[in-house]
Short mmCIF file of C-alpha atoms in Angstrom, two decimals:
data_model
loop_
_atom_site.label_atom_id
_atom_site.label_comp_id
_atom_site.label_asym_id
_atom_site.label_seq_id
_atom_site.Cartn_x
_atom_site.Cartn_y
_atom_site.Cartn_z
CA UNK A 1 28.90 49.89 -29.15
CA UNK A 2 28.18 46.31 -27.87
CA UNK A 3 26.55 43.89 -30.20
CA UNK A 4 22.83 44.20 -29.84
CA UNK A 5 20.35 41.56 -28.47
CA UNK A 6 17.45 40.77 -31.14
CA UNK A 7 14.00 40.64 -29.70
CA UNK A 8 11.98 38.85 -32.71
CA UNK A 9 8.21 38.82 -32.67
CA UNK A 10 7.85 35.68 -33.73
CA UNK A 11 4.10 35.47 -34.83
CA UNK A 12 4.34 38.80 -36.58
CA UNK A 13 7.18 37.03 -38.71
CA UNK A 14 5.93 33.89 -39.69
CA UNK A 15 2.82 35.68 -40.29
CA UNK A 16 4.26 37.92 -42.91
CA UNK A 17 6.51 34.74 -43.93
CA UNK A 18 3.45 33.07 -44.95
CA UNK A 19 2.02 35.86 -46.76
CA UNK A 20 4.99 36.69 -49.20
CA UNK A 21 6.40 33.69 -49.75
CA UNK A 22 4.40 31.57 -52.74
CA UNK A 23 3.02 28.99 -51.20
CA UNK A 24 4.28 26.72 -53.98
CA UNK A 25 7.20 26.40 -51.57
CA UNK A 26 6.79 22.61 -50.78
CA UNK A 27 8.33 19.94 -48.39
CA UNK A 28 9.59 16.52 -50.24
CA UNK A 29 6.23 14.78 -48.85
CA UNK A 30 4.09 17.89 -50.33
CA UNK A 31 3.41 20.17 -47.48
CA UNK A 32 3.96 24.11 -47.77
CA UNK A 33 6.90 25.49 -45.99
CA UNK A 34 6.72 28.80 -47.48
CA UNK A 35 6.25 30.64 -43.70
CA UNK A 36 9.13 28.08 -42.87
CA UNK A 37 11.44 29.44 -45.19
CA UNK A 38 11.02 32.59 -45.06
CA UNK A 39 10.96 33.01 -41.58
CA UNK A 40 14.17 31.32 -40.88
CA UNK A 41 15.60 33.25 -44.86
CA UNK A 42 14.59 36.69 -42.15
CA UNK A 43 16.40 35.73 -39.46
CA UNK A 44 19.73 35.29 -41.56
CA UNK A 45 18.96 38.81 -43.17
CA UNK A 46 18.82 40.35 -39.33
CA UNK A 47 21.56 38.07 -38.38
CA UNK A 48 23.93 40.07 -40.71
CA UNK A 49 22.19 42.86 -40.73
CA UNK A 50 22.23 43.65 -37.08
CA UNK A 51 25.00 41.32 -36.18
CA UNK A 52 23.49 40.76 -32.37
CA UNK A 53 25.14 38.11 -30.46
CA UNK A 54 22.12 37.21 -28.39
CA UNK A 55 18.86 36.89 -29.83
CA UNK A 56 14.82 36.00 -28.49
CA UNK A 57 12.20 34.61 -30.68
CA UNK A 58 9.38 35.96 -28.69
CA UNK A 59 5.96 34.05 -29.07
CA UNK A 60 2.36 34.46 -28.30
CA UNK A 61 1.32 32.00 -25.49
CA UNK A 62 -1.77 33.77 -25.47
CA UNK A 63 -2.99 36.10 -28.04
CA UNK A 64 -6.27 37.91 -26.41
CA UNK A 65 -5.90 37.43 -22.73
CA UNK A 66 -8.74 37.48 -20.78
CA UNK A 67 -7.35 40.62 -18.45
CA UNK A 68 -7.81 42.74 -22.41
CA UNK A 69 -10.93 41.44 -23.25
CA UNK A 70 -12.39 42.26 -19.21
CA UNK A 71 -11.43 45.76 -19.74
CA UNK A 72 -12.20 46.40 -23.50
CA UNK A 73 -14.47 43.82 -24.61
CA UNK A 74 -14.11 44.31 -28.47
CA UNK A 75 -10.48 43.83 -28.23
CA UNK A 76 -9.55 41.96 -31.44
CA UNK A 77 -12.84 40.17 -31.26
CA UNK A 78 -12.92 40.32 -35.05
CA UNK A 79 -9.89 38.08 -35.00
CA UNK A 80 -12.27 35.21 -33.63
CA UNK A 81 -12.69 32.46 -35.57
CA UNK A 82 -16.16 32.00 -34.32
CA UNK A 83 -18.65 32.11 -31.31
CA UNK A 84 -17.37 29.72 -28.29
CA UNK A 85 -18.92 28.34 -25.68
CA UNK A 86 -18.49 28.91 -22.42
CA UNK A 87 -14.77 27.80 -21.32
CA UNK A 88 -13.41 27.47 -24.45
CA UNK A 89 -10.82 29.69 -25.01
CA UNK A 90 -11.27 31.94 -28.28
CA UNK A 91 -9.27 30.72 -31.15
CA UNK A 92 -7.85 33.50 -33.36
CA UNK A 93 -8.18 32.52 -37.40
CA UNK A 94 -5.18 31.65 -38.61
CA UNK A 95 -4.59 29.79 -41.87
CA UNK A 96 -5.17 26.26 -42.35
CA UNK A 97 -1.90 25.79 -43.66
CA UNK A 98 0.27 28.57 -41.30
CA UNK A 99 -0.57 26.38 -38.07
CA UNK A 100 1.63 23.17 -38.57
CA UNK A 101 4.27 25.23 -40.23
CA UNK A 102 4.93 27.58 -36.33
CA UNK A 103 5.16 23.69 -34.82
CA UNK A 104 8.09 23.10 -37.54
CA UNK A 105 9.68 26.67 -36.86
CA UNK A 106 9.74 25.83 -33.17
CA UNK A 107 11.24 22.82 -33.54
CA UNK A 108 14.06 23.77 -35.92
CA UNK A 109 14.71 26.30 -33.15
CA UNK A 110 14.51 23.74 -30.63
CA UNK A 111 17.03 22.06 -32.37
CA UNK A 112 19.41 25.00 -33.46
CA UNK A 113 19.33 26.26 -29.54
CA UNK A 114 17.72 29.06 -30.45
CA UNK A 115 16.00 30.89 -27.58
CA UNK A 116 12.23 31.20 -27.58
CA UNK A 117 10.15 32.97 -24.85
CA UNK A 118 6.75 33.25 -23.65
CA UNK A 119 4.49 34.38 -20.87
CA UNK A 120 1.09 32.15 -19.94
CA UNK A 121 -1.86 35.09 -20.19
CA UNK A 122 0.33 37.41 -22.20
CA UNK A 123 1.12 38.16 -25.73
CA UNK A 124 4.30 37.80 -28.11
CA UNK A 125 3.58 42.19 -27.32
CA UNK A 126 4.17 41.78 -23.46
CA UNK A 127 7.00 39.56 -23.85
CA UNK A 128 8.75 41.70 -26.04
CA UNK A 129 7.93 44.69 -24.00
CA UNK A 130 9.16 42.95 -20.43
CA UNK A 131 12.41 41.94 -22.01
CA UNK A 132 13.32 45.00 -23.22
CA UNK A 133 12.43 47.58 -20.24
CA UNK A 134 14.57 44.54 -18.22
CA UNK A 135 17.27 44.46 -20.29
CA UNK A 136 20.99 46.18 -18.31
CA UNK A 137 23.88 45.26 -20.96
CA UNK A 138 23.12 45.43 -24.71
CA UNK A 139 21.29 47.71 -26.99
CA UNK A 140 17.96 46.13 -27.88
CA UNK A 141 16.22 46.03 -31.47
CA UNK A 142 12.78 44.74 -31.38
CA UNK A 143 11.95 43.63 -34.69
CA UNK A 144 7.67 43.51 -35.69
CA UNK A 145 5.37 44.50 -38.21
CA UNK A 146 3.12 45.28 -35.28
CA UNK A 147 3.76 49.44 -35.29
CA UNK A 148 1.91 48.95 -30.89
CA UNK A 149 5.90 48.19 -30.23
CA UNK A 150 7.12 51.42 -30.85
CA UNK A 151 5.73 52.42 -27.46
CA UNK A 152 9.36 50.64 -25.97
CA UNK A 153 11.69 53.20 -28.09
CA UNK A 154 14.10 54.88 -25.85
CA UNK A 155 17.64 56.22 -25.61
CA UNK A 156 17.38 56.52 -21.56
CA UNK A 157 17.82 55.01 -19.35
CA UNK A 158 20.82 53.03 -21.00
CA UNK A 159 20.81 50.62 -22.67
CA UNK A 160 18.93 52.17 -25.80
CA UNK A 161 15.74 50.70 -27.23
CA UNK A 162 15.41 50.45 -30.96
CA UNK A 163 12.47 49.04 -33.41
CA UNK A 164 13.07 47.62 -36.55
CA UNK A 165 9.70 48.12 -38.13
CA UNK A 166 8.48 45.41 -40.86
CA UNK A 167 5.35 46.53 -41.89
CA UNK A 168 6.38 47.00 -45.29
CA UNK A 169 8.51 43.87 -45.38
CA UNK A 170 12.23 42.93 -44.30
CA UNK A 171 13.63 44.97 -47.59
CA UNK A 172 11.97 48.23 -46.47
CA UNK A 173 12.08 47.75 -42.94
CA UNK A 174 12.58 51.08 -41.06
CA UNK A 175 14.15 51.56 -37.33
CA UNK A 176 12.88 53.49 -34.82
CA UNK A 177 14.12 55.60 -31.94
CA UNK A 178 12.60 58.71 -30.50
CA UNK A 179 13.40 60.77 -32.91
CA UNK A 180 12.38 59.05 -35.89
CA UNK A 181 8.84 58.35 -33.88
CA UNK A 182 8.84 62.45 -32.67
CA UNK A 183 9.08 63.16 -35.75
CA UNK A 184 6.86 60.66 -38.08
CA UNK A 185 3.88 60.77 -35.44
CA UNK A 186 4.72 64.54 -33.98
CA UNK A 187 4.62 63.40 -30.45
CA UNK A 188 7.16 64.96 -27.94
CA UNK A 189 10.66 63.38 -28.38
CA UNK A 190 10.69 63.77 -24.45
CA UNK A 191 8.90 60.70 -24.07
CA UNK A 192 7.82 59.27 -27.70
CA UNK A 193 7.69 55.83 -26.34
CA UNK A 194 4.82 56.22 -23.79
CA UNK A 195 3.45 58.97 -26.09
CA UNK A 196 3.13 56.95 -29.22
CA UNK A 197 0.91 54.49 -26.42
CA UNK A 198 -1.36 57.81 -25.62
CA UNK A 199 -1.56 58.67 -29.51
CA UNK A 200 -2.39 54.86 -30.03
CA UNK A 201 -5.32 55.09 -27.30
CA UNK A 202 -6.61 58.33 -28.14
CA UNK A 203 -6.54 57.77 -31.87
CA UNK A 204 -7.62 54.13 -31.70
CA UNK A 205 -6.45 50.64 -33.51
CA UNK A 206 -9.41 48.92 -35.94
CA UNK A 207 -6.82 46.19 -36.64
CA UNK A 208 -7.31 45.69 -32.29
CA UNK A 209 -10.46 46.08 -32.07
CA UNK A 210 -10.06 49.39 -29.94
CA UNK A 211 -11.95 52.54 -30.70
CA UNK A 212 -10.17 55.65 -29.62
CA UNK A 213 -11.89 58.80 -28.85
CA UNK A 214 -15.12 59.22 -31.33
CA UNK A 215 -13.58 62.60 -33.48
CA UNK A 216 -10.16 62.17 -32.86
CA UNK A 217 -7.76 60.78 -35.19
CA UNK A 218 -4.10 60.94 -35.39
CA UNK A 219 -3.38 64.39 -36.51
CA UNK A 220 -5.23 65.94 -33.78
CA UNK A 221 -4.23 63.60 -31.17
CA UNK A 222 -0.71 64.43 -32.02
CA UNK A 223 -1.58 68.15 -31.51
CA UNK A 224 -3.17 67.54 -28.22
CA UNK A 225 -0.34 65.52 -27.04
CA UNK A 226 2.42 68.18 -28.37
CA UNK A 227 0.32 70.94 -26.42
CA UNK A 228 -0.69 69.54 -23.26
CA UNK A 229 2.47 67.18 -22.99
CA UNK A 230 0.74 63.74 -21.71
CA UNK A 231 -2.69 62.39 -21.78
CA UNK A 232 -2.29 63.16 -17.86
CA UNK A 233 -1.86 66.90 -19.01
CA UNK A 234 -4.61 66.60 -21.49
CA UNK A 235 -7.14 64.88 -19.06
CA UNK A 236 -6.11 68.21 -16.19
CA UNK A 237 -6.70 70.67 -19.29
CA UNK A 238 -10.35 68.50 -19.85
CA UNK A 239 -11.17 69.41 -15.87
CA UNK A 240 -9.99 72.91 -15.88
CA UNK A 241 -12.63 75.50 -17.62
CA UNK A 242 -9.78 77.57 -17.79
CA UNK A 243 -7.60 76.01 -20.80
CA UNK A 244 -7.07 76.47 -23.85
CA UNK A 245 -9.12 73.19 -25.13
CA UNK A 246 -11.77 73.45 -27.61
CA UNK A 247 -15.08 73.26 -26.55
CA UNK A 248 -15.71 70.46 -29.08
CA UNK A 249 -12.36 68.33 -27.91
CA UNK A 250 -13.37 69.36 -24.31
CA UNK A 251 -17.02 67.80 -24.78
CA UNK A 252 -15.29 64.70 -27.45
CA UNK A 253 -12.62 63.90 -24.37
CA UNK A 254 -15.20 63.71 -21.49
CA UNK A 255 -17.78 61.72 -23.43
CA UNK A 256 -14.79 59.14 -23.70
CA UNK A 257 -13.53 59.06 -20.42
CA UNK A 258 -14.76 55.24 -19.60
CA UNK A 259 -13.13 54.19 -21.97
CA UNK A 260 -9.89 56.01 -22.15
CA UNK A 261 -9.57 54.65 -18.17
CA UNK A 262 -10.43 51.16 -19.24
CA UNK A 263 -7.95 51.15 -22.81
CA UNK A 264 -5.33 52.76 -21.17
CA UNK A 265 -4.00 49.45 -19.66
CA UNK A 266 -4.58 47.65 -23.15
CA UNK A 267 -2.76 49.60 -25.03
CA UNK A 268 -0.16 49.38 -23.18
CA UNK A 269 2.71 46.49 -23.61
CA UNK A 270 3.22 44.73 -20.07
CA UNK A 271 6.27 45.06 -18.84
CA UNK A 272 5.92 42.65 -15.83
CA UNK A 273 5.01 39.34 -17.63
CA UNK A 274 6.31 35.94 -16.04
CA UNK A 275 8.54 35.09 -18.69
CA UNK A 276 10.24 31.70 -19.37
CA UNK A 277 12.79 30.57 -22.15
CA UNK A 278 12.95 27.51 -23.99
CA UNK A 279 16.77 27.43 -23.08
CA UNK A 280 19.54 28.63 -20.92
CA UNK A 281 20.42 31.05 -22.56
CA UNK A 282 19.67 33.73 -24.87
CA UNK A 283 23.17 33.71 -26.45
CA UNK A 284 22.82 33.33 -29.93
CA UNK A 285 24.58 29.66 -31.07
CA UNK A 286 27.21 30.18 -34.09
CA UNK A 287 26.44 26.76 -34.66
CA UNK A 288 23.78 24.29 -34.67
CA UNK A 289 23.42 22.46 -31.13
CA UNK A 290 21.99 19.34 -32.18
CA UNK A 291 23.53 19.39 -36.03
CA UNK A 292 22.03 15.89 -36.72
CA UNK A 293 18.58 16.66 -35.45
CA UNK A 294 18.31 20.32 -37.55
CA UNK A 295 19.80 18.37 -40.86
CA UNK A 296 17.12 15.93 -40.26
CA UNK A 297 14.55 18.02 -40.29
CA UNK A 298 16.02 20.23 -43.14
CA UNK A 299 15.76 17.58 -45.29
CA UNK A 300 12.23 16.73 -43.98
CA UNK A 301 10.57 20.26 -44.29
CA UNK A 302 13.48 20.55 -48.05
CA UNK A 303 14.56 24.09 -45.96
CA UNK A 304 18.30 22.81 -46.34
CA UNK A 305 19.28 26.12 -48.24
CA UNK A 306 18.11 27.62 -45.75
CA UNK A 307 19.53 26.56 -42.56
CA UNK A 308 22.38 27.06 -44.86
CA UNK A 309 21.95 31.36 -45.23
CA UNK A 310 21.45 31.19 -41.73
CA UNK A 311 24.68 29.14 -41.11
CA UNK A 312 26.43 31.61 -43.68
CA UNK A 313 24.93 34.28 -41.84
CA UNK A 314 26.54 33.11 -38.17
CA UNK A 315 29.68 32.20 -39.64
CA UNK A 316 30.35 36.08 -40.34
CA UNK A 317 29.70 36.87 -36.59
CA UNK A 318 32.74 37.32 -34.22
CA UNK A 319 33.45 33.47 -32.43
#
């Protein structure tokens, strides 16, 4: 098998970075660099871990787009930081301290030639999502703690689709294919990927801000899906008086047809976004490409140890 290409959610990362890492971890001149750390400390775990030779850090260029919010407006509205005015775009909360520490991550990157991506209007979700269904050569692991991505597992068409799922942290990350999502969430293995996206609409996301069907939680949207196949083939059992759906899911289904029409395009990842790269290419460097600039800012941010896993970490990789 051909050396995978890693497809990093970035945000979900430094996110998680910032939340295990004590923020006691300091830079020489006193700021924390504990997201800093332990982001870059996770990509030399995956580095020799997966041993890709090309490798994304995918990033959210916008993280509630406006297309979302038209069509479901409580889509992570309680991520707002507060009321804006007209015009102004909404700004998600994010730690005080979290915010300068993604402009140091992106420019150790920048220096190191590591690849970033984004898509104007589209999240770190759709980016991920549009590189994978697009990718032709190598086997793809998408690596998140967001559990919306395993909607992209697949084994066909070649090349396969994996996600590494960090929800539980790095150590006791878990990867996903179809079978391992057939047979955690019961959907088909058929189609898990799109059917994990029909459990996630009809079941509903808090953390998003999306409902689901009022009644209808995971077990029994499982069931529904395992029966009937699709939501297509559960919306044609809804219109036919003739099947073999409950009165009361009949009656729970139709009551939330608006918005199952409306969410359906949510909760799906696009897989059509404009993206653009911060390089050339996605090749992952075995060394730094601008050595002087990433030890200067090592021993600005004190993450010299490490740039130094990471380095460790490439050095095993086949030149």
């Amino acid at each position: 098998m051909s050396a995978p290409i890693l497809l990093l959610d970035g945000a979900s990362m430094w996110f998680r970075s910032y939340f295990g890492v004590p923020s006691s971890i300091k830079a020489p001149d006193g700021r924390p660099v504990n997201a800093v750390r332990g982001f870059l400390d996770s990509i030399a775990t995956l580095v020799t871990r997966e041993r890709p030779h090309r490798l994304v850090v995918c990033r959210d260029d916008d993280w509630r787009p406006q297309w979302r919010v038209d069509l479901v407006p409580s889509y992570k509205a309680h991520r707002v930081e507060q009321p804006q005015p007209d015009g102004i775009p909404d700004v998600e909360e994010v730690p005080d301290d979290l915010t300068p520490q993604v402009d140091m991550i992106m420019e150790l990157l920048d220096a190191f030639g590591i690849a970033t991506a984004g898509a104007p209007g589209f999240e770190a979700d759709d980016v991920l999502g549009t590189l994978a269904t697009r990718e032709q050569h190598d086997p793809v692991v998408v690596v998140s703690g967001d559990r919306d991505l395993l909607q992209l597992v697949r084994d066909e068409p070649t090349p396969t689709v994996r996600v590494l799922y960090i929800g539980r942290g790095l150590a006791k990350a878990t990867k996903f294919g179809p079978e391992e999502v057939a047979e955690q969430y019961g959907v088909p293995i058929d189609r898990a990927g799109a059917a994990y996206a029909e459990l996630a609409l009809l079941r509903g996301d808090p953390s998003d801000g999306l409902p689901g069907v009022t009644g209808i939680g995971e077990k029994t949207a499982a069931t529904l899906l395992a029966k009937h196949g699709s939501l297509q083939g559960i919306a044609t059992a809804v219109e036919d008086p003739k099947s073999a759906l409950s009165k009361a899911h009949r009656a729970k289904l139709l009551a939330a047809g608006d918005y199952l029409a409306a969410a359906e395009p949510v909760v799906r990842v696009a897989t059509d976004a404009p993206v653009t790269f911060s390089t050339s290419s996605d090749t992952l460097p075995l060394a730094a490409g601008d050595p002087a600039r990433v030890a200067e800012l090592a021993a600005a941010y004190g993450v010299a140890s490490s740039i130094s896993r990471l380095q460790s970490a490439l050095d095993q990789l086949p030149g």
